[in-house]
Amino acid sequence: GQQVMQIPQYQHVQEGEDFTTYCNSSTTLSNIQWYKQRPGGHPVFLIQLVKSGEVKKQKRLTFQFGEAKKNSSLHITATQTTDVGTYFCAGIFGNEKLTFGTGTRLTIIP
Amino acid sequence: DTEVTQTPKHLVMGMTNKKSLKCEQHMGHRAMYWYKQKAKKPPELMFVYSYEKLSINESVPSRFSPECPNSSLLNLHLHALQPEDSALYLCASSPDDRGLEQYFGPGTRLTVT
């Protein structure tokens, strides 16, 4: 089946530093979504990207969808302790189901 | 109301028990999903209901039986589970069946003894 890979698997950053997670697919995606799951919590929808090269911002978070619609990134500027959690990208191939990426677990060192 | 509710929050059951997980949403969403999530892993899709009809079954063992009584409710009936079925079971809903913008419930943490 289709797979979506994320790197890095883990990231430890000092509070105030930036953080980026990357999402890659071997085939073209119809769209890409990003979710955040806090420790002990459930996935929470953050954003959806549909267009090639699309960039969206939410406060300190910047999301990009690659030109070929095979990759995406999430960048957080000046991390805060509230950013702790696992960030999942999730893509749709054609009209198929949503496929979650492997996730990046972010921990913040105060 | 953008909330998906799930009951119970925790469930411990023996391998011979029969239990049910419940999920409810009042956002008017027409698609509902069951996912299974193991520790430190992404959610894995189990079932999709679209307009109250089962549209996707990801080759889930028959000891898991989904049911959609109406557009707001989704159940997952459990019978003769195995210890390896212990996981967090998440329900989600989305406006339509294209899989876009899914809203997850808090999950039921299931332990099979």
PDB file of C-alpha atoms in Angstrom:
ATOM      1  CA  GLY A   1       0.000   0.000   0.000  1.00  0.00           C
ATOM      2  CA  GLN A   2       0.879   3.665  -0.148  1.00  0.00           C
ATOM      3  CA  GLN A   3       3.224   4.936   2.546  1.00  0.00           C
ATOM      4  CA  VAL A   4       4.023   8.330   3.972  1.00  0.00           C
ATOM      5  CA  MET A   5       7.343   8.733   5.739  1.00  0.00           C
ATOM      6  CA  GLN A   6       8.279  11.430   8.213  1.00  0.00           C
ATOM      7  CA  ILE A   7      11.642  12.601   9.467  1.00  0.00           C
ATOM      8  CA  PRO A   8      12.964  12.949  12.022  1.00  0.00           C
ATOM      9  CA  GLN A   9      11.314  10.332  14.205  1.00  0.00           C
ATOM     10  CA  TYR A  10      12.254  12.292  17.343  1.00  0.00           C
ATOM     11  CA  GLN A  11      13.380  15.865  17.912  1.00  0.00           C
ATOM     12  CA  HIS A  12      14.529  17.444  21.157  1.00  0.00           C
ATOM     13  CA  VAL A  13      14.878  21.213  21.049  1.00  0.00           C
ATOM     14  CA  GLN A  14      15.662  23.942  23.536  1.00  0.00           C
ATOM     15  CA  GLU A  15      12.687  26.171  24.236  1.00  0.00           C
ATOM     16  CA  GLY A  16      12.825  29.080  21.831  1.00  0.00           C
ATOM     17  CA  GLU A  17      14.564  27.155  19.060  1.00  0.00           C
ATOM     18  CA  ASP A  18      12.893  26.375  15.758  1.00  0.00           C
ATOM     19  CA  PHE A  19      11.613  22.936  14.736  1.00  0.00           C
ATOM     20  CA  THR A  20      10.879  21.368  11.363  1.00  0.00           C
ATOM     21  CA  THR A  21       9.386  18.011  10.416  1.00  0.00           C
ATOM     22  CA  TYR A  22       9.335  16.647   6.885  1.00  0.00           C
ATOM     23  CA  CYS A  23       6.844  14.367   5.216  1.00  0.00           C
ATOM     24  CA  ASN A  24       7.563  12.383   2.047  1.00  0.00           C
ATOM     25  CA  SER A  25       5.568  10.183  -0.286  1.00  0.00           C
ATOM     26  CA  SER A  26       6.776   8.178  -3.259  1.00  0.00           C
ATOM     27  CA  THR A  27       3.609   9.020  -5.191  1.00  0.00           C
ATOM     28  CA  THR A  28       1.573  12.145  -5.734  1.00  0.00           C
ATOM     29  CA  LEU A  29      -0.878  13.137  -3.025  1.00  0.00           C
ATOM     30  CA  SER A  30      -4.310  14.674  -3.593  1.00  0.00           C
ATOM     31  CA  ASN A  31      -3.871  16.637  -0.404  1.00  0.00           C
ATOM     32  CA  ILE A  32      -1.899  16.617   2.826  1.00  0.00           C
ATOM     33  CA  GLN A  33      -3.182  17.208   6.323  1.00  0.00           C
ATOM     34  CA  TRP A  34      -1.309  17.824   9.565  1.00  0.00           C
ATOM     35  CA  TYR A  35      -2.377  16.648  13.010  1.00  0.00           C
ATOM     36  CA  LYS A  36      -0.933  17.154  16.488  1.00  0.00           C
ATOM     37  CA  GLN A  37      -1.262  14.590  19.246  1.00  0.00           C
ATOM     38  CA  ARG A  38      -0.322  15.632  22.758  1.00  0.00           C
ATOM     39  CA  PRO A  39       1.033  12.946  25.117  1.00  0.00           C
ATOM     40  CA  GLY A  40      -1.948  10.907  26.308  1.00  0.00           C
ATOM     41  CA  GLY A  41      -4.250  12.750  23.927  1.00  0.00           C
ATOM     42  CA  HIS A  42      -5.844  12.261  20.558  1.00  0.00           C
ATOM     43  CA  PRO A  43      -4.932  13.640  17.116  1.00  0.00           C
ATOM     44  CA  VAL A  44      -6.135  17.194  16.548  1.00  0.00           C
ATOM     45  CA  PHE A  45      -6.536  18.535  13.022  1.00  0.00           C
ATOM     46  CA  LEU A  46      -4.232  21.473  12.315  1.00  0.00           C
ATOM     47  CA  ILE A  47      -4.466  22.244   8.615  1.00  0.00           C
ATOM     48  CA  GLN A  48      -5.015  20.922   5.109  1.00  0.00           C
ATOM     49  CA  LEU A  49      -3.010  21.741   1.980  1.00  0.00           C
ATOM     50  CA  VAL A  50      -4.361  21.022  -1.472  1.00  0.00           C
ATOM     51  CA  LYS A  51      -2.515  23.075  -4.070  1.00  0.00           C
ATOM     52  CA  SER A  52       0.958  22.467  -5.445  1.00  0.00           C
ATOM     53  CA  GLY A  53       3.467  24.777  -3.704  1.00  0.00           C
ATOM     54  CA  GLU A  54       0.888  25.950  -1.191  1.00  0.00           C
ATOM     55  CA  VAL A  55       2.113  27.678   1.977  1.00  0.00           C
ATOM     56  CA  LYS A  56      -0.115  28.356   4.973  1.00  0.00           C
ATOM     57  CA  LYS A  57       0.649  29.952   8.313  1.00  0.00           C
ATOM     58  CA  GLN A  58      -0.930  29.649  11.723  1.00  0.00           C
ATOM     59  CA  LYS A  59       0.802  31.987  14.167  1.00  0.00           C
ATOM     60  CA  ARG A  60       4.239  30.373  14.709  1.00  0.00           C
ATOM     61  CA  LEU A  61       3.460  27.365  12.464  1.00  0.00           C
ATOM     62  CA  THR A  62       4.230  27.343   8.734  1.00  0.00           C
ATOM     63  CA  PHE A  63       3.036  24.522   6.497  1.00  0.00           C
ATOM     64  CA  GLN A  64       4.259  23.854   2.966  1.00  0.00           C
ATOM     65  CA  PHE A  65       3.144  21.488   0.220  1.00  0.00           C
ATOM     66  CA  GLY A  66       5.774  20.640  -2.357  1.00  0.00           C
ATOM     67  CA  GLU A  67       5.539  21.579  -6.010  1.00  0.00           C
ATOM     68  CA  ALA A  68       5.259  17.920  -7.033  1.00  0.00           C
ATOM     69  CA  LYS A  69       2.722  17.248  -4.255  1.00  0.00           C
ATOM     70  CA  LYS A  70       4.911  14.462  -2.904  1.00  0.00           C
ATOM     71  CA  ASN A  71       6.295  16.182   0.165  1.00  0.00           C
ATOM     72  CA  SER A  72       5.330  18.596   2.883  1.00  0.00           C
ATOM     73  CA  SER A  73       6.858  20.301   5.872  1.00  0.00           C
ATOM     74  CA  LEU A  74       5.800  21.857   9.147  1.00  0.00           C
ATOM     75  CA  HIS A  75       8.021  24.523  10.670  1.00  0.00           C
ATOM     76  CA  ILE A  76       7.527  25.924  14.159  1.00  0.00           C
ATOM     77  CA  THR A  77       9.292  29.169  15.028  1.00  0.00           C
ATOM     78  CA  ALA A  78      10.473  29.806  18.581  1.00  0.00           C
ATOM     79  CA  THR A  79       9.089  26.654  20.165  1.00  0.00           C
ATOM     80  CA  GLN A  80       7.209  26.784  23.441  1.00  0.00           C
ATOM     81  CA  THR A  81       6.493  24.051  25.978  1.00  0.00           C
ATOM     82  CA  THR A  82       2.920  23.901  24.669  1.00  0.00           C
ATOM     83  CA  ASP A  83       4.275  22.630  21.335  1.00  0.00           C
ATOM     84  CA  VAL A  84       5.213  19.280  22.887  1.00  0.00           C
ATOM     85  CA  GLY A  85       3.596  16.322  21.155  1.00  0.00           C
ATOM     86  CA  THR A  86       3.715  14.118  18.085  1.00  0.00           C
ATOM     87  CA  TYR A  87       3.098  15.756  14.742  1.00  0.00           C
ATOM     88  CA  PHE A  88       1.597  13.563  12.036  1.00  0.00           C
ATOM     89  CA  CYS A  89       1.191  14.377   8.399  1.00  0.00           C
ATOM     90  CA  ALA A  90      -1.569  12.459   6.654  1.00  0.00           C
ATOM     91  CA  GLY A  91      -2.089  12.230   2.929  1.00  0.00           C
ATOM     92  CA  ILE A  92      -4.756  11.159   0.541  1.00  0.00           C
ATOM     93  CA  PHE A  93      -3.753   9.300  -2.622  1.00  0.00           C
ATOM     94  CA  GLY A  94      -6.362   9.831  -5.331  1.00  0.00           C
ATOM     95  CA  ASN A  95      -9.725   9.061  -3.797  1.00  0.00           C
ATOM     96  CA  GLU A  96      -8.382   6.606  -1.270  1.00  0.00           C
ATOM     97  CA  LYS A  97      -8.410   6.756   2.478  1.00  0.00           C
ATOM     98  CA  LEU A  98      -6.277   9.035   4.634  1.00  0.00           C
ATOM     99  CA  THR A  99      -2.827   7.532   5.280  1.00  0.00           C
ATOM    100  CA  PHE A 100      -0.971   8.767   8.336  1.00  0.00           C
ATOM    101  CA  GLY A 101       2.749   9.395   8.305  1.00  0.00           C
ATOM    102  CA  THR A 102       5.038   7.812  10.856  1.00  0.00           C
ATOM    103  CA  GLY A 103       5.044  10.936  13.056  1.00  0.00           C
ATOM    104  CA  THR A 104       7.674  13.161  14.642  1.00  0.00           C
ATOM    105  CA  ARG A 105       7.776  13.336  18.409  1.00  0.00           C
ATOM    106  CA  LEU A 106       8.804  16.768  19.660  1.00  0.00           C
ATOM    107  CA  THR A 107      10.111  17.330  23.159  1.00  0.00           C
ATOM    108  CA  ILE A 108      11.078  20.737  24.525  1.00  0.00           C
ATOM    109  CA  ILE A 109      13.922  21.336  26.931  1.00  0.00           C
ATOM    110  CA  PRO A 110      12.906  24.290  29.164  1.00  0.00           C
TER     111      PRO A 110
ATOM    112  CA  ASP B   1     -20.050  21.977  18.624  1.00  0.00           C
ATOM    113  CA  THR B   2     -16.848  20.469  17.188  1.00  0.00           C
ATOM    114  CA  GLU B   3     -16.668  17.592  19.612  1.00  0.00           C
ATOM    115  CA  VAL B   4     -16.583  13.878  19.068  1.00  0.00           C
ATOM    116  CA  THR B   5     -17.340  11.934  22.236  1.00  0.00           C
ATOM    117  CA  GLN B   6     -16.362   8.361  23.010  1.00  0.00           C
ATOM    118  CA  THR B   7     -17.336   6.008  25.809  1.00  0.00           C
ATOM    119  CA  PRO B   8     -15.937   4.397  27.809  1.00  0.00           C
ATOM    120  CA  LYS B   9     -12.582   6.125  28.309  1.00  0.00           C
ATOM    121  CA  HIS B  10     -10.995   2.940  29.597  1.00  0.00           C
ATOM    122  CA  LEU B  11     -12.028  -0.688  29.194  1.00  0.00           C
ATOM    123  CA  VAL B  12     -10.517  -3.869  30.540  1.00  0.00           C
ATOM    124  CA  MET B  13     -11.974  -7.055  29.175  1.00  0.00           C
ATOM    125  CA  GLY B  14     -11.213 -10.754  29.159  1.00  0.00           C
ATOM    126  CA  MET B  15     -10.786 -12.744  25.996  1.00  0.00           C
ATOM    127  CA  THR B  16     -14.251 -14.292  26.322  1.00  0.00           C
ATOM    128  CA  ASN B  17     -16.096 -11.035  27.003  1.00  0.00           C
ATOM    129  CA  LYS B  18     -18.380  -9.087  24.688  1.00  0.00           C
ATOM    130  CA  LYS B  19     -18.229  -5.312  24.943  1.00  0.00           C
ATOM    131  CA  SER B  20     -19.044  -2.273  22.828  1.00  0.00           C
ATOM    132  CA  LEU B  21     -17.346   1.047  22.204  1.00  0.00           C
ATOM    133  CA  LYS B  22     -19.518   4.050  21.434  1.00  0.00           C
ATOM    134  CA  CYS B  23     -18.880   7.230  19.479  1.00  0.00           C
ATOM    135  CA  GLU B  24     -21.109  10.248  18.894  1.00  0.00           C
ATOM    136  CA  GLN B  25     -20.842  13.473  16.919  1.00  0.00           C
ATOM    137  CA  HIS B  26     -23.315  16.303  16.412  1.00  0.00           C
ATOM    138  CA  MET B  27     -21.510  18.251  13.712  1.00  0.00           C
ATOM    139  CA  GLY B  28     -23.659  16.887  10.899  1.00  0.00           C
ATOM    140  CA  HIS B  29     -20.679  15.016   9.518  1.00  0.00           C
ATOM    141  CA  ARG B  30     -21.512  12.286   7.015  1.00  0.00           C
ATOM    142  CA  ALA B  31     -18.422  10.124   7.406  1.00  0.00           C
ATOM    143  CA  MET B  32     -17.251   8.352  10.541  1.00  0.00           C
ATOM    144  CA  TYR B  33     -14.151   6.289  11.155  1.00  0.00           C
ATOM    145  CA  TRP B  34     -12.660   3.776  13.561  1.00  0.00           C
ATOM    146  CA  TYR B  35      -8.900   3.781  14.051  1.00  0.00           C
ATOM    147  CA  LYS B  36      -6.613   1.632  16.167  1.00  0.00           C
ATOM    148  CA  GLN B  37      -3.481   3.187  17.621  1.00  0.00           C
ATOM    149  CA  LYS B  38      -0.669   1.328  19.315  1.00  0.00           C
ATOM    150  CA  ALA B  39       1.817   3.166  21.523  1.00  0.00           C
ATOM    151  CA  LYS B  40       4.231   5.406  19.593  1.00  0.00           C
ATOM    152  CA  LYS B  41       2.597   4.487  16.278  1.00  0.00           C
ATOM    153  CA  PRO B  42       0.290   6.411  13.924  1.00  0.00           C
ATOM    154  CA  PRO B  43      -3.425   5.680  13.865  1.00  0.00           C
ATOM    155  CA  GLU B  44      -4.349   2.737  11.628  1.00  0.00           C
ATOM    156  CA  LEU B  45      -7.667   2.873   9.836  1.00  0.00           C
ATOM    157  CA  MET B  46     -10.094   0.043  10.586  1.00  0.00           C
ATOM    158  CA  PHE B  47     -13.483   1.043   9.173  1.00  0.00           C
ATOM    159  CA  VAL B  48     -15.117   3.918   7.328  1.00  0.00           C
ATOM    160  CA  TYR B  49     -18.832   4.645   7.298  1.00  0.00           C
ATOM    161  CA  SER B  50     -20.055   7.006   4.644  1.00  0.00           C
ATOM    162  CA  TYR B  51     -23.657   8.210   4.830  1.00  0.00           C
ATOM    163  CA  GLU B  52     -24.342   5.442   7.370  1.00  0.00           C
ATOM    164  CA  LYS B  53     -23.069   2.681   5.090  1.00  0.00           C
ATOM    165  CA  LEU B  54     -19.860   0.748   5.562  1.00  0.00           C
ATOM    166  CA  SER B  55     -17.571   1.863   2.757  1.00  0.00           C
ATOM    167  CA  ILE B  56     -14.145   0.645   3.864  1.00  0.00           C
ATOM    168  CA  ASN B  57     -13.137  -2.376   5.945  1.00  0.00           C
ATOM    169  CA  GLU B  58      -9.366  -2.580   6.170  1.00  0.00           C
ATOM    170  CA  SER B  59      -9.341  -6.382   6.442  1.00  0.00           C
ATOM    171  CA  VAL B  60     -10.167  -6.178  10.122  1.00  0.00           C
ATOM    172  CA  PRO B  61     -10.733  -9.517  11.940  1.00  0.00           C
ATOM    173  CA  SER B  62     -14.381 -10.425  12.464  1.00  0.00           C
ATOM    174  CA  ARG B  63     -14.000 -10.180  16.232  1.00  0.00           C
ATOM    175  CA  PHE B  64     -14.406  -6.441  15.590  1.00  0.00           C
ATOM    176  CA  SER B  65     -17.880  -5.586  14.327  1.00  0.00           C
ATOM    177  CA  PRO B  66     -18.827  -1.985  13.497  1.00  0.00           C
ATOM    178  CA  GLU B  67     -22.324  -0.574  13.500  1.00  0.00           C
ATOM    179  CA  CYS B  68     -23.726   2.800  12.498  1.00  0.00           C
ATOM    180  CA  PRO B  69     -27.259   3.140  13.947  1.00  0.00           C
ATOM    181  CA  ASN B  70     -27.659   6.673  12.561  1.00  0.00           C
ATOM    182  CA  SER B  71     -25.614   9.534  11.170  1.00  0.00           C
ATOM    183  CA  SER B  72     -24.494  10.685  14.630  1.00  0.00           C
ATOM    184  CA  LEU B  73     -23.601   7.367  16.233  1.00  0.00           C
ATOM    185  CA  LEU B  74     -20.946   4.760  15.621  1.00  0.00           C
ATOM    186  CA  ASN B  75     -20.393   1.606  17.627  1.00  0.00           C
ATOM    187  CA  LEU B  76     -17.648  -0.987  17.648  1.00  0.00           C
ATOM    188  CA  HIS B  77     -18.681  -4.363  19.022  1.00  0.00           C
ATOM    189  CA  LEU B  78     -15.904  -6.483  20.467  1.00  0.00           C
ATOM    190  CA  HIS B  79     -15.959 -10.233  20.979  1.00  0.00           C
ATOM    191  CA  ALA B  80     -13.288 -12.829  21.713  1.00  0.00           C
ATOM    192  CA  LEU B  81     -10.446 -10.351  21.502  1.00  0.00           C
ATOM    193  CA  GLN B  82      -6.786 -11.216  21.889  1.00  0.00           C
ATOM    194  CA  PRO B  83      -4.219  -9.502  24.143  1.00  0.00           C
ATOM    195  CA  GLU B  84      -2.577  -8.011  21.041  1.00  0.00           C
ATOM    196  CA  ASP B  85      -5.801  -6.103  20.412  1.00  0.00           C
ATOM    197  CA  SER B  86      -4.988  -3.911  23.407  1.00  0.00           C
ATOM    198  CA  ALA B  87      -4.659  -0.359  22.056  1.00  0.00           C
ATOM    199  CA  LEU B  88      -6.235   3.077  21.913  1.00  0.00           C
ATOM    200  CA  TYR B  89      -9.349   2.976  19.745  1.00  0.00           C
ATOM    201  CA  LEU B  90     -10.122   6.303  18.156  1.00  0.00           C
ATOM    202  CA  CYS B  91     -13.300   7.429  16.496  1.00  0.00           C
ATOM    203  CA  ALA B  92     -13.266  10.295  14.018  1.00  0.00           C
ATOM    204  CA  SER B  93     -15.712  12.117  11.794  1.00  0.00           C
ATOM    205  CA  SER B  94     -15.413  14.346   8.745  1.00  0.00           C
ATOM    206  CA  PRO B  95     -17.867  16.440   6.736  1.00  0.00           C
ATOM    207  CA  ASP B  96     -17.933  13.983   3.836  1.00  0.00           C
ATOM    208  CA  ASP B  97     -16.344  10.755   2.694  1.00  0.00           C
ATOM    209  CA  ARG B  98     -13.289  12.277   1.052  1.00  0.00           C
ATOM    210  CA  GLY B  99     -11.335  11.845   4.288  1.00  0.00           C
ATOM    211  CA  LEU B 100     -10.742  15.548   4.694  1.00  0.00           C
ATOM    212  CA  GLU B 101     -10.380  17.387   7.985  1.00  0.00           C
ATOM    213  CA  GLN B 102     -11.067  14.603  10.461  1.00  0.00           C
ATOM    214  CA  TYR B 103     -12.131  15.364  14.023  1.00  0.00           C
ATOM    215  CA  PHE B 104     -11.045  12.761  16.531  1.00  0.00           C
ATOM    216  CA  GLY B 105     -12.637  11.735  19.786  1.00  0.00           C
ATOM    217  CA  PRO B 106     -10.548  11.223  22.941  1.00  0.00           C
ATOM    218  CA  GLY B 107     -10.406   7.475  22.377  1.00  0.00           C
ATOM    219  CA  THR B 108     -11.060   4.356  24.410  1.00  0.00           C
ATOM    220  CA  ARG B 109      -8.002   2.752  25.934  1.00  0.00           C
ATOM    221  CA  LEU B 110      -8.661  -0.977  25.714  1.00  0.00           C
ATOM    222  CA  THR B 111      -6.797  -3.643  27.631  1.00  0.00           C
ATOM    223  CA  VAL B 112      -7.479  -7.296  26.861  1.00  0.00           C
ATOM    224  CA  THR B 113      -6.429  -9.708  29.588  1.00  0.00           C
TER     225      THR B 113
END
